[in-house]
mmCIF file of C-alpha atoms in Angstrom:
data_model
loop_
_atom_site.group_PDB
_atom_site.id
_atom_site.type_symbol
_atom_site.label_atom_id
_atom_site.label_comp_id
_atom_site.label_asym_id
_atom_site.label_seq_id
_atom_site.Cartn_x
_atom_site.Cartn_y
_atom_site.Cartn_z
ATOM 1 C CA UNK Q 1 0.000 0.000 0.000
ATOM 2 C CA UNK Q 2 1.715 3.500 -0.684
ATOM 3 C CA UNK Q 3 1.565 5.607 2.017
ATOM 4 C CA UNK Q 4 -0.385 8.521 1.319
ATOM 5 C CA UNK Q 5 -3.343 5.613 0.714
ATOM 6 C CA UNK Q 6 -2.321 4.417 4.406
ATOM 7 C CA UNK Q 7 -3.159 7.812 5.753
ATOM 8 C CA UNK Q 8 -6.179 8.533 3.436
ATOM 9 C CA UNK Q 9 -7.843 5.371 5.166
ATOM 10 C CA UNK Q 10 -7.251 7.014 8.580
ATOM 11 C CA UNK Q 11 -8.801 9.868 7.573
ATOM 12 C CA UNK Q 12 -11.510 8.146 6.345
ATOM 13 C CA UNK Q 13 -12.102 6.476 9.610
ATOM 14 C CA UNK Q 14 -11.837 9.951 11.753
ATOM 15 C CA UNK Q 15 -14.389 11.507 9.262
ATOM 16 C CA UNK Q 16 -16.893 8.497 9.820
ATOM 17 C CA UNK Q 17 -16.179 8.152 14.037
ATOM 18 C CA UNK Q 18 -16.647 12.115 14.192
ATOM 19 C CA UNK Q 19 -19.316 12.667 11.542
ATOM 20 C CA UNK Q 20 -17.645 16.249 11.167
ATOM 21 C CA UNK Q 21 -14.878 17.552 8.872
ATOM 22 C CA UNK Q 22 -14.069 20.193 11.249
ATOM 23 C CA UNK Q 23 -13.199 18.307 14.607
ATOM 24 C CA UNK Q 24 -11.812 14.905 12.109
ATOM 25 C CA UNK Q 25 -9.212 17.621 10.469
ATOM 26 C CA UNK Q 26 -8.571 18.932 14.221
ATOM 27 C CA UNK Q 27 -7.591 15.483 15.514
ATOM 28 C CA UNK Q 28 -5.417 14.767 12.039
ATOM 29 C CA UNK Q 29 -3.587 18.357 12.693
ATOM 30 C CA UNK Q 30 -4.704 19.367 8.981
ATOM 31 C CA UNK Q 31 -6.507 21.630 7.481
ATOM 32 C CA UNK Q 32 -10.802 21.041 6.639
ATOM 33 C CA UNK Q 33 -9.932 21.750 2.678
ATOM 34 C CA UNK Q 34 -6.608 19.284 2.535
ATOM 35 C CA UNK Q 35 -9.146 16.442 4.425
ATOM 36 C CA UNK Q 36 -11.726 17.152 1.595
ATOM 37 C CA UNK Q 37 -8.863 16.593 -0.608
ATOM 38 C CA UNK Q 38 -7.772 13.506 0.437
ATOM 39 C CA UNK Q 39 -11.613 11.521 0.965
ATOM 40 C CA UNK Q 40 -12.618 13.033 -2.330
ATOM 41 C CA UNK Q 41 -8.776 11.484 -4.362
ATOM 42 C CA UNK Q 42 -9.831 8.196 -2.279
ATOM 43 C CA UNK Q 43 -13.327 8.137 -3.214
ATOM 44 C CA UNK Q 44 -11.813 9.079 -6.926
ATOM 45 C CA UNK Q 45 -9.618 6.167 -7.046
ATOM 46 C CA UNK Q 46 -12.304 3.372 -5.642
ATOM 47 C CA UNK Q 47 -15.120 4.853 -8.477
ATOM 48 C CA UNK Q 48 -17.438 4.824 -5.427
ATOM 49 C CA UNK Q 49 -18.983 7.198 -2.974
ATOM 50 C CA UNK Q 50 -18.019 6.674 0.800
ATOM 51 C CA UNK Q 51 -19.597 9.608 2.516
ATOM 52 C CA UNK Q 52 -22.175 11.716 1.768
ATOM 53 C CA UNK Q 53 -22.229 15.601 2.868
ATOM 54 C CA UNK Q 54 -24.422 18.080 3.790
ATOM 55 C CA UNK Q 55 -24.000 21.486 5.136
ATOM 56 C CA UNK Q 56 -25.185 20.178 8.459
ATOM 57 C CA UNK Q 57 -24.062 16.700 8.625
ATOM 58 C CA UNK Q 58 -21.587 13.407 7.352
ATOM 59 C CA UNK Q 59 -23.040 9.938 6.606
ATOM 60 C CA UNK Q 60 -21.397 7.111 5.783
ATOM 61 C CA UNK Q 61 -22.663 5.882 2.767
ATOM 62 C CA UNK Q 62 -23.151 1.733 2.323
ATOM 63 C CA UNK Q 63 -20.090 1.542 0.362
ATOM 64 C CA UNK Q 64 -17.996 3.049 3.134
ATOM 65 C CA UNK Q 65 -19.757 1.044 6.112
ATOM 66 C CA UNK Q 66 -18.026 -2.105 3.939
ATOM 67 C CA UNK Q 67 -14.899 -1.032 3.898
ATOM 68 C CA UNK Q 68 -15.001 0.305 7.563
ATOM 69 C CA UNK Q 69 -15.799 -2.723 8.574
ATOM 70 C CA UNK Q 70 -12.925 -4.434 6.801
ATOM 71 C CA UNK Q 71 -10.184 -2.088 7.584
ATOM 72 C CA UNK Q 72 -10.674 -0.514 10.735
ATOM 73 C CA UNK Q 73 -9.577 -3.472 12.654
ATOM 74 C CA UNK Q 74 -6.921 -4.380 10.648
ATOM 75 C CA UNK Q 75 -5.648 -0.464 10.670
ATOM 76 C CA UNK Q 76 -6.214 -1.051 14.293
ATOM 77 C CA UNK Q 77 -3.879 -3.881 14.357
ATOM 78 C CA UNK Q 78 -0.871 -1.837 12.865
ATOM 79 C CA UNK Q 79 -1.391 0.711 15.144
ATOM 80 C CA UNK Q 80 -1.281 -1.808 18.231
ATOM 81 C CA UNK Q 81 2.013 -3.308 16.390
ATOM 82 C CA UNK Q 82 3.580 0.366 16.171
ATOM 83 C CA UNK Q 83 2.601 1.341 19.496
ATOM 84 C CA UNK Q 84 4.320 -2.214 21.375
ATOM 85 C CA UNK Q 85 7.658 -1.499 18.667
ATOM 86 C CA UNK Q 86 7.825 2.281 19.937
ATOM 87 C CA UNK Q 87 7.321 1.202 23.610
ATOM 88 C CA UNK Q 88 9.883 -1.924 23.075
ATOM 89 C CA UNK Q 89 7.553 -4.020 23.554
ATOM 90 C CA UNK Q 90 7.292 -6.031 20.790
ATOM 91 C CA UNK Q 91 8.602 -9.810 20.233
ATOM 92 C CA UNK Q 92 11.985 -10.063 19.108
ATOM 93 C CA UNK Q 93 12.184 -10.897 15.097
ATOM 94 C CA UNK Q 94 14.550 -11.973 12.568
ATOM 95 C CA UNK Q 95 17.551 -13.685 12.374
ATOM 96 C CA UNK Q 96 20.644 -13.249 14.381
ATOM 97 C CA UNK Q 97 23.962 -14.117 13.126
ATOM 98 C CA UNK Q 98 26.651 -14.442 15.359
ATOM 99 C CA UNK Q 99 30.596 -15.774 14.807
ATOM 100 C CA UNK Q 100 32.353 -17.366 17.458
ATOM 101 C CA UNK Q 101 34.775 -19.969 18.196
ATOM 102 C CA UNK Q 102 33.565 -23.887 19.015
ATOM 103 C CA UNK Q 103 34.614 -23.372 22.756
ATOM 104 C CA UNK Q 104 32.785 -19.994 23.302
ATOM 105 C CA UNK Q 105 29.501 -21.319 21.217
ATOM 106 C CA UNK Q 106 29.632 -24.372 23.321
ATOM 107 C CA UNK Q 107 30.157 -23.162 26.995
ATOM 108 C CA UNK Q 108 28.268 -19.868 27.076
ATOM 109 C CA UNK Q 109 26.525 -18.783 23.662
ATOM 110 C CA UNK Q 110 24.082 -22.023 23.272
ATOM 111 C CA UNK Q 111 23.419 -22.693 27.011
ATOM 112 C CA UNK Q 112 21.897 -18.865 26.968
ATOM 113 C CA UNK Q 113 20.987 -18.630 24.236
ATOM 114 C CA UNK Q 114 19.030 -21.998 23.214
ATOM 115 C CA UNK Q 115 15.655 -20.516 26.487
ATOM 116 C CA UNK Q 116 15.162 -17.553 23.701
ATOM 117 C CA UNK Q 117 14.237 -19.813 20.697
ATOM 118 C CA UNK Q 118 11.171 -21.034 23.304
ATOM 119 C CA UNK Q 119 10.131 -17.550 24.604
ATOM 120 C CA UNK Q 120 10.807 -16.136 21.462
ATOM 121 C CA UNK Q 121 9.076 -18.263 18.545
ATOM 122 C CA UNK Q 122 9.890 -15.895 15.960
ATOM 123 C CA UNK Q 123 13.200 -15.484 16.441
ATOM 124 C CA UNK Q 124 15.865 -17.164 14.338
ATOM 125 C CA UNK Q 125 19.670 -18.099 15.738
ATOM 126 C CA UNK Q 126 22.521 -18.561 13.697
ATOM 127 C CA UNK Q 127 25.660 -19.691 15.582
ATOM 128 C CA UNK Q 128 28.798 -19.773 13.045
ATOM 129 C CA UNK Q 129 31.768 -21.681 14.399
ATOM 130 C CA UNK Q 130 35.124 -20.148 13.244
ATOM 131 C CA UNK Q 131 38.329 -18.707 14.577
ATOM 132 C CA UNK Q 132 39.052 -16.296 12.006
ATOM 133 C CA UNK Q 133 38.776 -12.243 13.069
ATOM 134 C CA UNK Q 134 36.259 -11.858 10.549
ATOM 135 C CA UNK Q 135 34.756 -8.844 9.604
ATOM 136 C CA UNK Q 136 31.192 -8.679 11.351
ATOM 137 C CA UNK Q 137 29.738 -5.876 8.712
ATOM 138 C CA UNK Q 138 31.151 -7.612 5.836
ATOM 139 C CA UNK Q 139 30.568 -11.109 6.660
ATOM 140 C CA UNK Q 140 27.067 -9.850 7.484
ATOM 141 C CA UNK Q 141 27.527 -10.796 10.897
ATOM 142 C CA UNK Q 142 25.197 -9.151 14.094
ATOM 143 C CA UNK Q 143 27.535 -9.899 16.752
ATOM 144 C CA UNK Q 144 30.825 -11.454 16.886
ATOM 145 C CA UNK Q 145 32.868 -12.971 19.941
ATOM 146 C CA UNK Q 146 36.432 -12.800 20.943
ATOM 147 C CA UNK Q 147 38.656 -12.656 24.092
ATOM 148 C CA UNK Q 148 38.676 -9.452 25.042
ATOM 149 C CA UNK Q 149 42.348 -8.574 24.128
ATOM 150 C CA UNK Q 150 41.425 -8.686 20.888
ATOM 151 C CA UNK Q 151 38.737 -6.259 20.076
ATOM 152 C CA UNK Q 152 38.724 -3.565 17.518
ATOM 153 C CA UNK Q 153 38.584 0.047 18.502
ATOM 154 C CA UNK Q 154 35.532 0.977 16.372
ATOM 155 C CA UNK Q 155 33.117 -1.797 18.030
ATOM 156 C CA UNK Q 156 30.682 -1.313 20.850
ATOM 157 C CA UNK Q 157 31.636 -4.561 23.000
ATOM 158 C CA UNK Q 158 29.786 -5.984 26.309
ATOM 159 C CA UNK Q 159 31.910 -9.416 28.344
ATOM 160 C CA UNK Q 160 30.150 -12.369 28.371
ATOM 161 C CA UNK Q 161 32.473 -14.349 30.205
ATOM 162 C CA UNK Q 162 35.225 -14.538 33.249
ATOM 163 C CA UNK Q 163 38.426 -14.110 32.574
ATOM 164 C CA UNK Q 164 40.002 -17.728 30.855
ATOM 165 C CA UNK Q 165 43.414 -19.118 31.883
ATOM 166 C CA UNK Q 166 44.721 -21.444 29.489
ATOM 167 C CA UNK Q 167 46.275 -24.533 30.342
ATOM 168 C CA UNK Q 168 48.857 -27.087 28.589
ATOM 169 C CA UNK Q 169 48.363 -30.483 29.027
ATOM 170 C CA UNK Q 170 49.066 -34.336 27.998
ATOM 171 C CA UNK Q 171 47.697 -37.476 28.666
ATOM 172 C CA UNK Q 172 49.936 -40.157 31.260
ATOM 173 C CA UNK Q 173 51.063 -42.104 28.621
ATOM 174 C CA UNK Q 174 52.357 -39.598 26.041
ATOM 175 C CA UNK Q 175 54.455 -37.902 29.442
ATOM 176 C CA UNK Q 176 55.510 -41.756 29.709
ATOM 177 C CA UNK Q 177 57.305 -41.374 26.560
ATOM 178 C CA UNK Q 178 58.440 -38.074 26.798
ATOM 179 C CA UNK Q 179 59.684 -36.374 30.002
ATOM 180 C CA UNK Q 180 57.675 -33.298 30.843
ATOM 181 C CA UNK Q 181 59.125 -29.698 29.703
ATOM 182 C CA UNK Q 182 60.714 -27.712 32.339
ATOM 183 C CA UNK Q 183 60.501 -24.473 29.922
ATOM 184 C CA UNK Q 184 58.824 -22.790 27.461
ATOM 185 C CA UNK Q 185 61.456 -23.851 25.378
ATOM 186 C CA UNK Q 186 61.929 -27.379 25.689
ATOM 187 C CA UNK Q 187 58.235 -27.577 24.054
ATOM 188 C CA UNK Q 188 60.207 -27.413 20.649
ATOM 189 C CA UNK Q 189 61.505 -30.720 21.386
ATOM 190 C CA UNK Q 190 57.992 -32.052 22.065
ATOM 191 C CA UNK Q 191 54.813 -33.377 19.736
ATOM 192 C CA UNK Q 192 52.008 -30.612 20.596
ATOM 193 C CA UNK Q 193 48.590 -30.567 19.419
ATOM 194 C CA UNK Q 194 48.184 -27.051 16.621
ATOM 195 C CA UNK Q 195 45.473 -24.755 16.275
ATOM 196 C CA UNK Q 196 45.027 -23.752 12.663
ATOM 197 C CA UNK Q 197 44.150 -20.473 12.176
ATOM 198 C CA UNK Q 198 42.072 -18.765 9.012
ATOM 199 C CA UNK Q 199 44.840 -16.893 8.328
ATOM 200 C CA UNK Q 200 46.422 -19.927 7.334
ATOM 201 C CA UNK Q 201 49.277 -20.142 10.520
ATOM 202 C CA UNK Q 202 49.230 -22.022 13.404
ATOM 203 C CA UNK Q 203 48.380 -20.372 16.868
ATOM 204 C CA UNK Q 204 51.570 -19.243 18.854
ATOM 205 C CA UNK Q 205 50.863 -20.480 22.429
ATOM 206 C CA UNK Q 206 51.038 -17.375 23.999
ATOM 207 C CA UNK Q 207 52.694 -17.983 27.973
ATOM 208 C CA UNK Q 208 53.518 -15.589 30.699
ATOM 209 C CA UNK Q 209 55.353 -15.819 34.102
ATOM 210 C CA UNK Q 210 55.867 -12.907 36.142
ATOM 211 C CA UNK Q 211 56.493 -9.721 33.632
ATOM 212 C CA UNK Q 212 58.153 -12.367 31.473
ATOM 213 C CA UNK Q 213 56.017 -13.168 28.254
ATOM 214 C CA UNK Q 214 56.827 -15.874 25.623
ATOM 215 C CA UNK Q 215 55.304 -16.891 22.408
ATOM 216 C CA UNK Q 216 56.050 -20.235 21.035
ATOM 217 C CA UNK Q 217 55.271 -21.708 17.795
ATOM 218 C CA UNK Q 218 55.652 -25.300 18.720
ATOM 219 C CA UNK Q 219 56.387 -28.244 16.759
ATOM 220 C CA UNK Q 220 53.134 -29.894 15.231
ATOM 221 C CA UNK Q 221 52.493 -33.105 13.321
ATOM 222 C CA UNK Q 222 49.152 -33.156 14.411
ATOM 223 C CA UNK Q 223 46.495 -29.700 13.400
ATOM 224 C CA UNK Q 224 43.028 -29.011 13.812
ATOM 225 C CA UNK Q 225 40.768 -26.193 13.502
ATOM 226 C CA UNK Q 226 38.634 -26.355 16.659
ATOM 227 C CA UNK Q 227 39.506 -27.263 20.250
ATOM 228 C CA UNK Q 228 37.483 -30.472 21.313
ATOM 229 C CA UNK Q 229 39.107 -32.427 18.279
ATOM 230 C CA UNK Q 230 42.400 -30.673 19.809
ATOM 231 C CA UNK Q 231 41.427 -32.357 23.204
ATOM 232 C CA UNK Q 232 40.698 -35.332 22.139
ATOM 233 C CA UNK Q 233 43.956 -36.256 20.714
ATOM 234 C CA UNK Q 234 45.961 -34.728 24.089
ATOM 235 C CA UNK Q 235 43.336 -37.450 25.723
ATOM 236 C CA UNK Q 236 44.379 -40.060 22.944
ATOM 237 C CA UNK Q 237 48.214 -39.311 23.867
ATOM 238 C CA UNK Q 238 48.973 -37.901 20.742
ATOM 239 C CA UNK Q 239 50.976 -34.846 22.166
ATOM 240 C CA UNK Q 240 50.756 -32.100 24.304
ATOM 241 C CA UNK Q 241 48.088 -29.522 23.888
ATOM 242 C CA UNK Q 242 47.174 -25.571 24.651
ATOM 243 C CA UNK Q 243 43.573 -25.533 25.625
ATOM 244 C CA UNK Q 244 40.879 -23.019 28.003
ATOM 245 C CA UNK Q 245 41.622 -24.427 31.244
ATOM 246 C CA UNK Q 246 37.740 -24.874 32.041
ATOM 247 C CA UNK Q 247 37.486 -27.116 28.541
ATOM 248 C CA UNK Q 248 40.172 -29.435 30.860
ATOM 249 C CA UNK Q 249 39.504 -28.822 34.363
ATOM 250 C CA UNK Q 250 37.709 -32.230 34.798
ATOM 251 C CA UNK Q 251 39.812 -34.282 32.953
ATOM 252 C CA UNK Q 252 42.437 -32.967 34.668
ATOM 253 C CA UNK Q 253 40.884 -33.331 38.062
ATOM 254 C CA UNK Q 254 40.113 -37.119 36.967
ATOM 255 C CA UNK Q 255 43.643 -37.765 36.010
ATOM 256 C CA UNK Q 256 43.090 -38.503 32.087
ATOM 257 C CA UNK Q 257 45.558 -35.439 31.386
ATOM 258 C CA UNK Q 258 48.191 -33.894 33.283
ATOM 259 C CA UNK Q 259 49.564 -29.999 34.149
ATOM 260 C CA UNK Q 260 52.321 -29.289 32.049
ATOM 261 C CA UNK Q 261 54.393 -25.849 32.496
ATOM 262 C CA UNK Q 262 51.351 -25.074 35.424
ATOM 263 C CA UNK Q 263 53.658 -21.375 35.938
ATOM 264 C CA UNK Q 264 53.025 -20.480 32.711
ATOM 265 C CA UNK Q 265 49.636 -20.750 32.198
ATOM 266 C CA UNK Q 266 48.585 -17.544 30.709
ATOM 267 C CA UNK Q 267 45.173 -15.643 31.830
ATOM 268 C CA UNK Q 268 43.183 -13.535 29.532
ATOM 269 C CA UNK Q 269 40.178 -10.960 29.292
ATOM 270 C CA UNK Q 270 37.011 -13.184 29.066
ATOM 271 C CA UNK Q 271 34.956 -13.289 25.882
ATOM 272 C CA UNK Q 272 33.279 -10.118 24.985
ATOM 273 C CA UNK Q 273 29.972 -9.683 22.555
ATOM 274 C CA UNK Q 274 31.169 -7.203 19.892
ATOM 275 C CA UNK Q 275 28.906 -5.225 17.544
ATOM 276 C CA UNK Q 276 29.199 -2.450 14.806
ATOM 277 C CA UNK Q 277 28.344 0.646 16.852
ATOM 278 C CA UNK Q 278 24.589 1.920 16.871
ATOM 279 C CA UNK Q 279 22.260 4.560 18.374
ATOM 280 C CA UNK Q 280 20.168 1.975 19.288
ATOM 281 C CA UNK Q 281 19.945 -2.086 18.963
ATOM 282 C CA UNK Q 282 16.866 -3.331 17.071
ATOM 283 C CA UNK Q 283 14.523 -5.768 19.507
ATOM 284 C CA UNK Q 284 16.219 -8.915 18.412
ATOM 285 C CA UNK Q 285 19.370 -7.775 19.042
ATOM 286 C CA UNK Q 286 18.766 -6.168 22.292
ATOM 287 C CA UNK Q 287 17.408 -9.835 23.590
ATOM 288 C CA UNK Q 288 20.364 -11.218 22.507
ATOM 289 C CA UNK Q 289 22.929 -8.855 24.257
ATOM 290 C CA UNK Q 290 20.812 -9.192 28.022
ATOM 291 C CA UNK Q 291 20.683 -13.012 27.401
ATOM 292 C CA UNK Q 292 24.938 -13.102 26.863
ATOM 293 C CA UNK Q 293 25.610 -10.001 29.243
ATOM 294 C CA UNK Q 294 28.109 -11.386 32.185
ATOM 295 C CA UNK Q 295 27.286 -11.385 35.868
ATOM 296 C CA UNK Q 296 29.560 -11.715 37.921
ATOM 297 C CA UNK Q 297 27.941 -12.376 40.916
ATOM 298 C CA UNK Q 298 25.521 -14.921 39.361
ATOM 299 C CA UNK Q 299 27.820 -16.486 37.002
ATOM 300 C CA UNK Q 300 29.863 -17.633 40.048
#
């Protein structure tokens, strides 16, 4: 429907309620001759009458009673629609795109995320797993996630997550084989589990002690591109590995891997929710970001 049709039907319907030019233009804020305007091009373009006029009074003619009765509640509809949208009150809809790595899609995007697609049934989720630092606006991402450190300038940016140590670790029987390091570099004499990147390199495990900081690019006959296949080779014994330290925590606690180089394990900013900067974020989006936002007290 073009629009000035849209707002020829409303004045249509204030005409018919008030059954007076005068007080309908008063309520529209124009003028009595640009209302006259506007039911007589409407009349013109159905070829029917919908009111007829006298110097005294306005009646609704049969034609217009028909089409009263089909569009006021639908117009009434919209307006209810506009109203809950301008309050922020309508139900979140669309689909939201988001890129993020396997671990941060598995521990804290899905388990938050996954109540909305219930509440919300018109809402749509899509969850891309991928280490690159892609592009969000050119990808035609919403949101993207990375560790904090590693956030552009020219993003808005909320933390999702604690701060994440991570750990190196093997399995018993691949130490068995090969004594454990005793610095960051005797790793280049070890096997070790790499991260490929989509940049094309491997991942320099990045280790700190003190106000020393060392980045090594280990030794790898073994690369993947996600970190539970990464895990489950270190659990198969097939070399050492660089890994969240929450990803291992039980496995370490149940003895299938072991602490190796426990000094160095290096901490970083938790994940944060970045975004291409707006004035404000549509409903969809604004769900999403409360759902992810960290707490620390209740994320304890």
């Amino acid at each position: 429907m073009a629009r000035h049709h849209y707002g020829d039907l409303l004045a249509l319907i204030a005409v018919a309620r008030e059954r007076n030019f005068t007080r309908a233009a008063a309520q529209l804020n124009m003028s009595q001759s640009m209302l006259s305007s506007r039911i007589r091009a409407l009349e013109t373009r159905l070829g029917v009458r919908l009111l007829t006029r006298t110097t005294r009074s306005v009646a609704v003619t049969q034609a217009g009673q028909y089409l009263l009765a089909e569009i006021t509640p639908r117009l009434a509809d919209i307006e209810a629609e506009l109203q809950k949208t301008i309050a922020g009150d309508a139900a979140p809809v669309g689909n939201v795109r988001i890129t993020a790595t396997d671990h941060a899609i598995d521990t804290l995007l899905w388990p938050r995320l996954a109540p909305l697609l219930q509440a919300y049934p018109q809402l749509q989720l899509e969850l891309n797993d991928d280490y690159a630092r892609n592009d969000i606006v050119q990808g035609r991402f919403d949101f993207g996630v990375r560790l904090g450190d590693g956030l552009d300038k020219d993003t808005s940016a909320i933390r999702i997550g604690p701060d994440l140590r991570f750990a190196i670790v093997a399995a018993p029987a691949y130490l068995e084989r090969q004594p454990a390091p005793s610095t960051p570099e005797d790793l280049l004499l070890h096997e070790c589990i790499a991260l490929r990147l989509a940049s094309g390199g491997c991942y320099a495990w990045e280790l700190k002690q003190g106000n020393r900081e060392v980045n090594v690019r280990v030794p790898s006959r073994l690369v993947f591109n996600g970190a539970y296949p990464m895990l489950r080779a270190a659990l198969s014994a097939h070399g050492m590995a660089y890994l969240p330290e929450n990803l291992v925590r039980a496995h370490l606690d149940e003895g299938r891997l072991l602490p190796v180089l426990e000094g160095w394990w290096r901490t970083f900013p938790g994940y944060h929710l970045f975004f291409a900067r707006q004035y404000e974020l549509p409903r969809a989006l604004a769900v999403v970001v409360e759902a992810l936002r960290y707490n620390d007290s209740a994320d304890q």
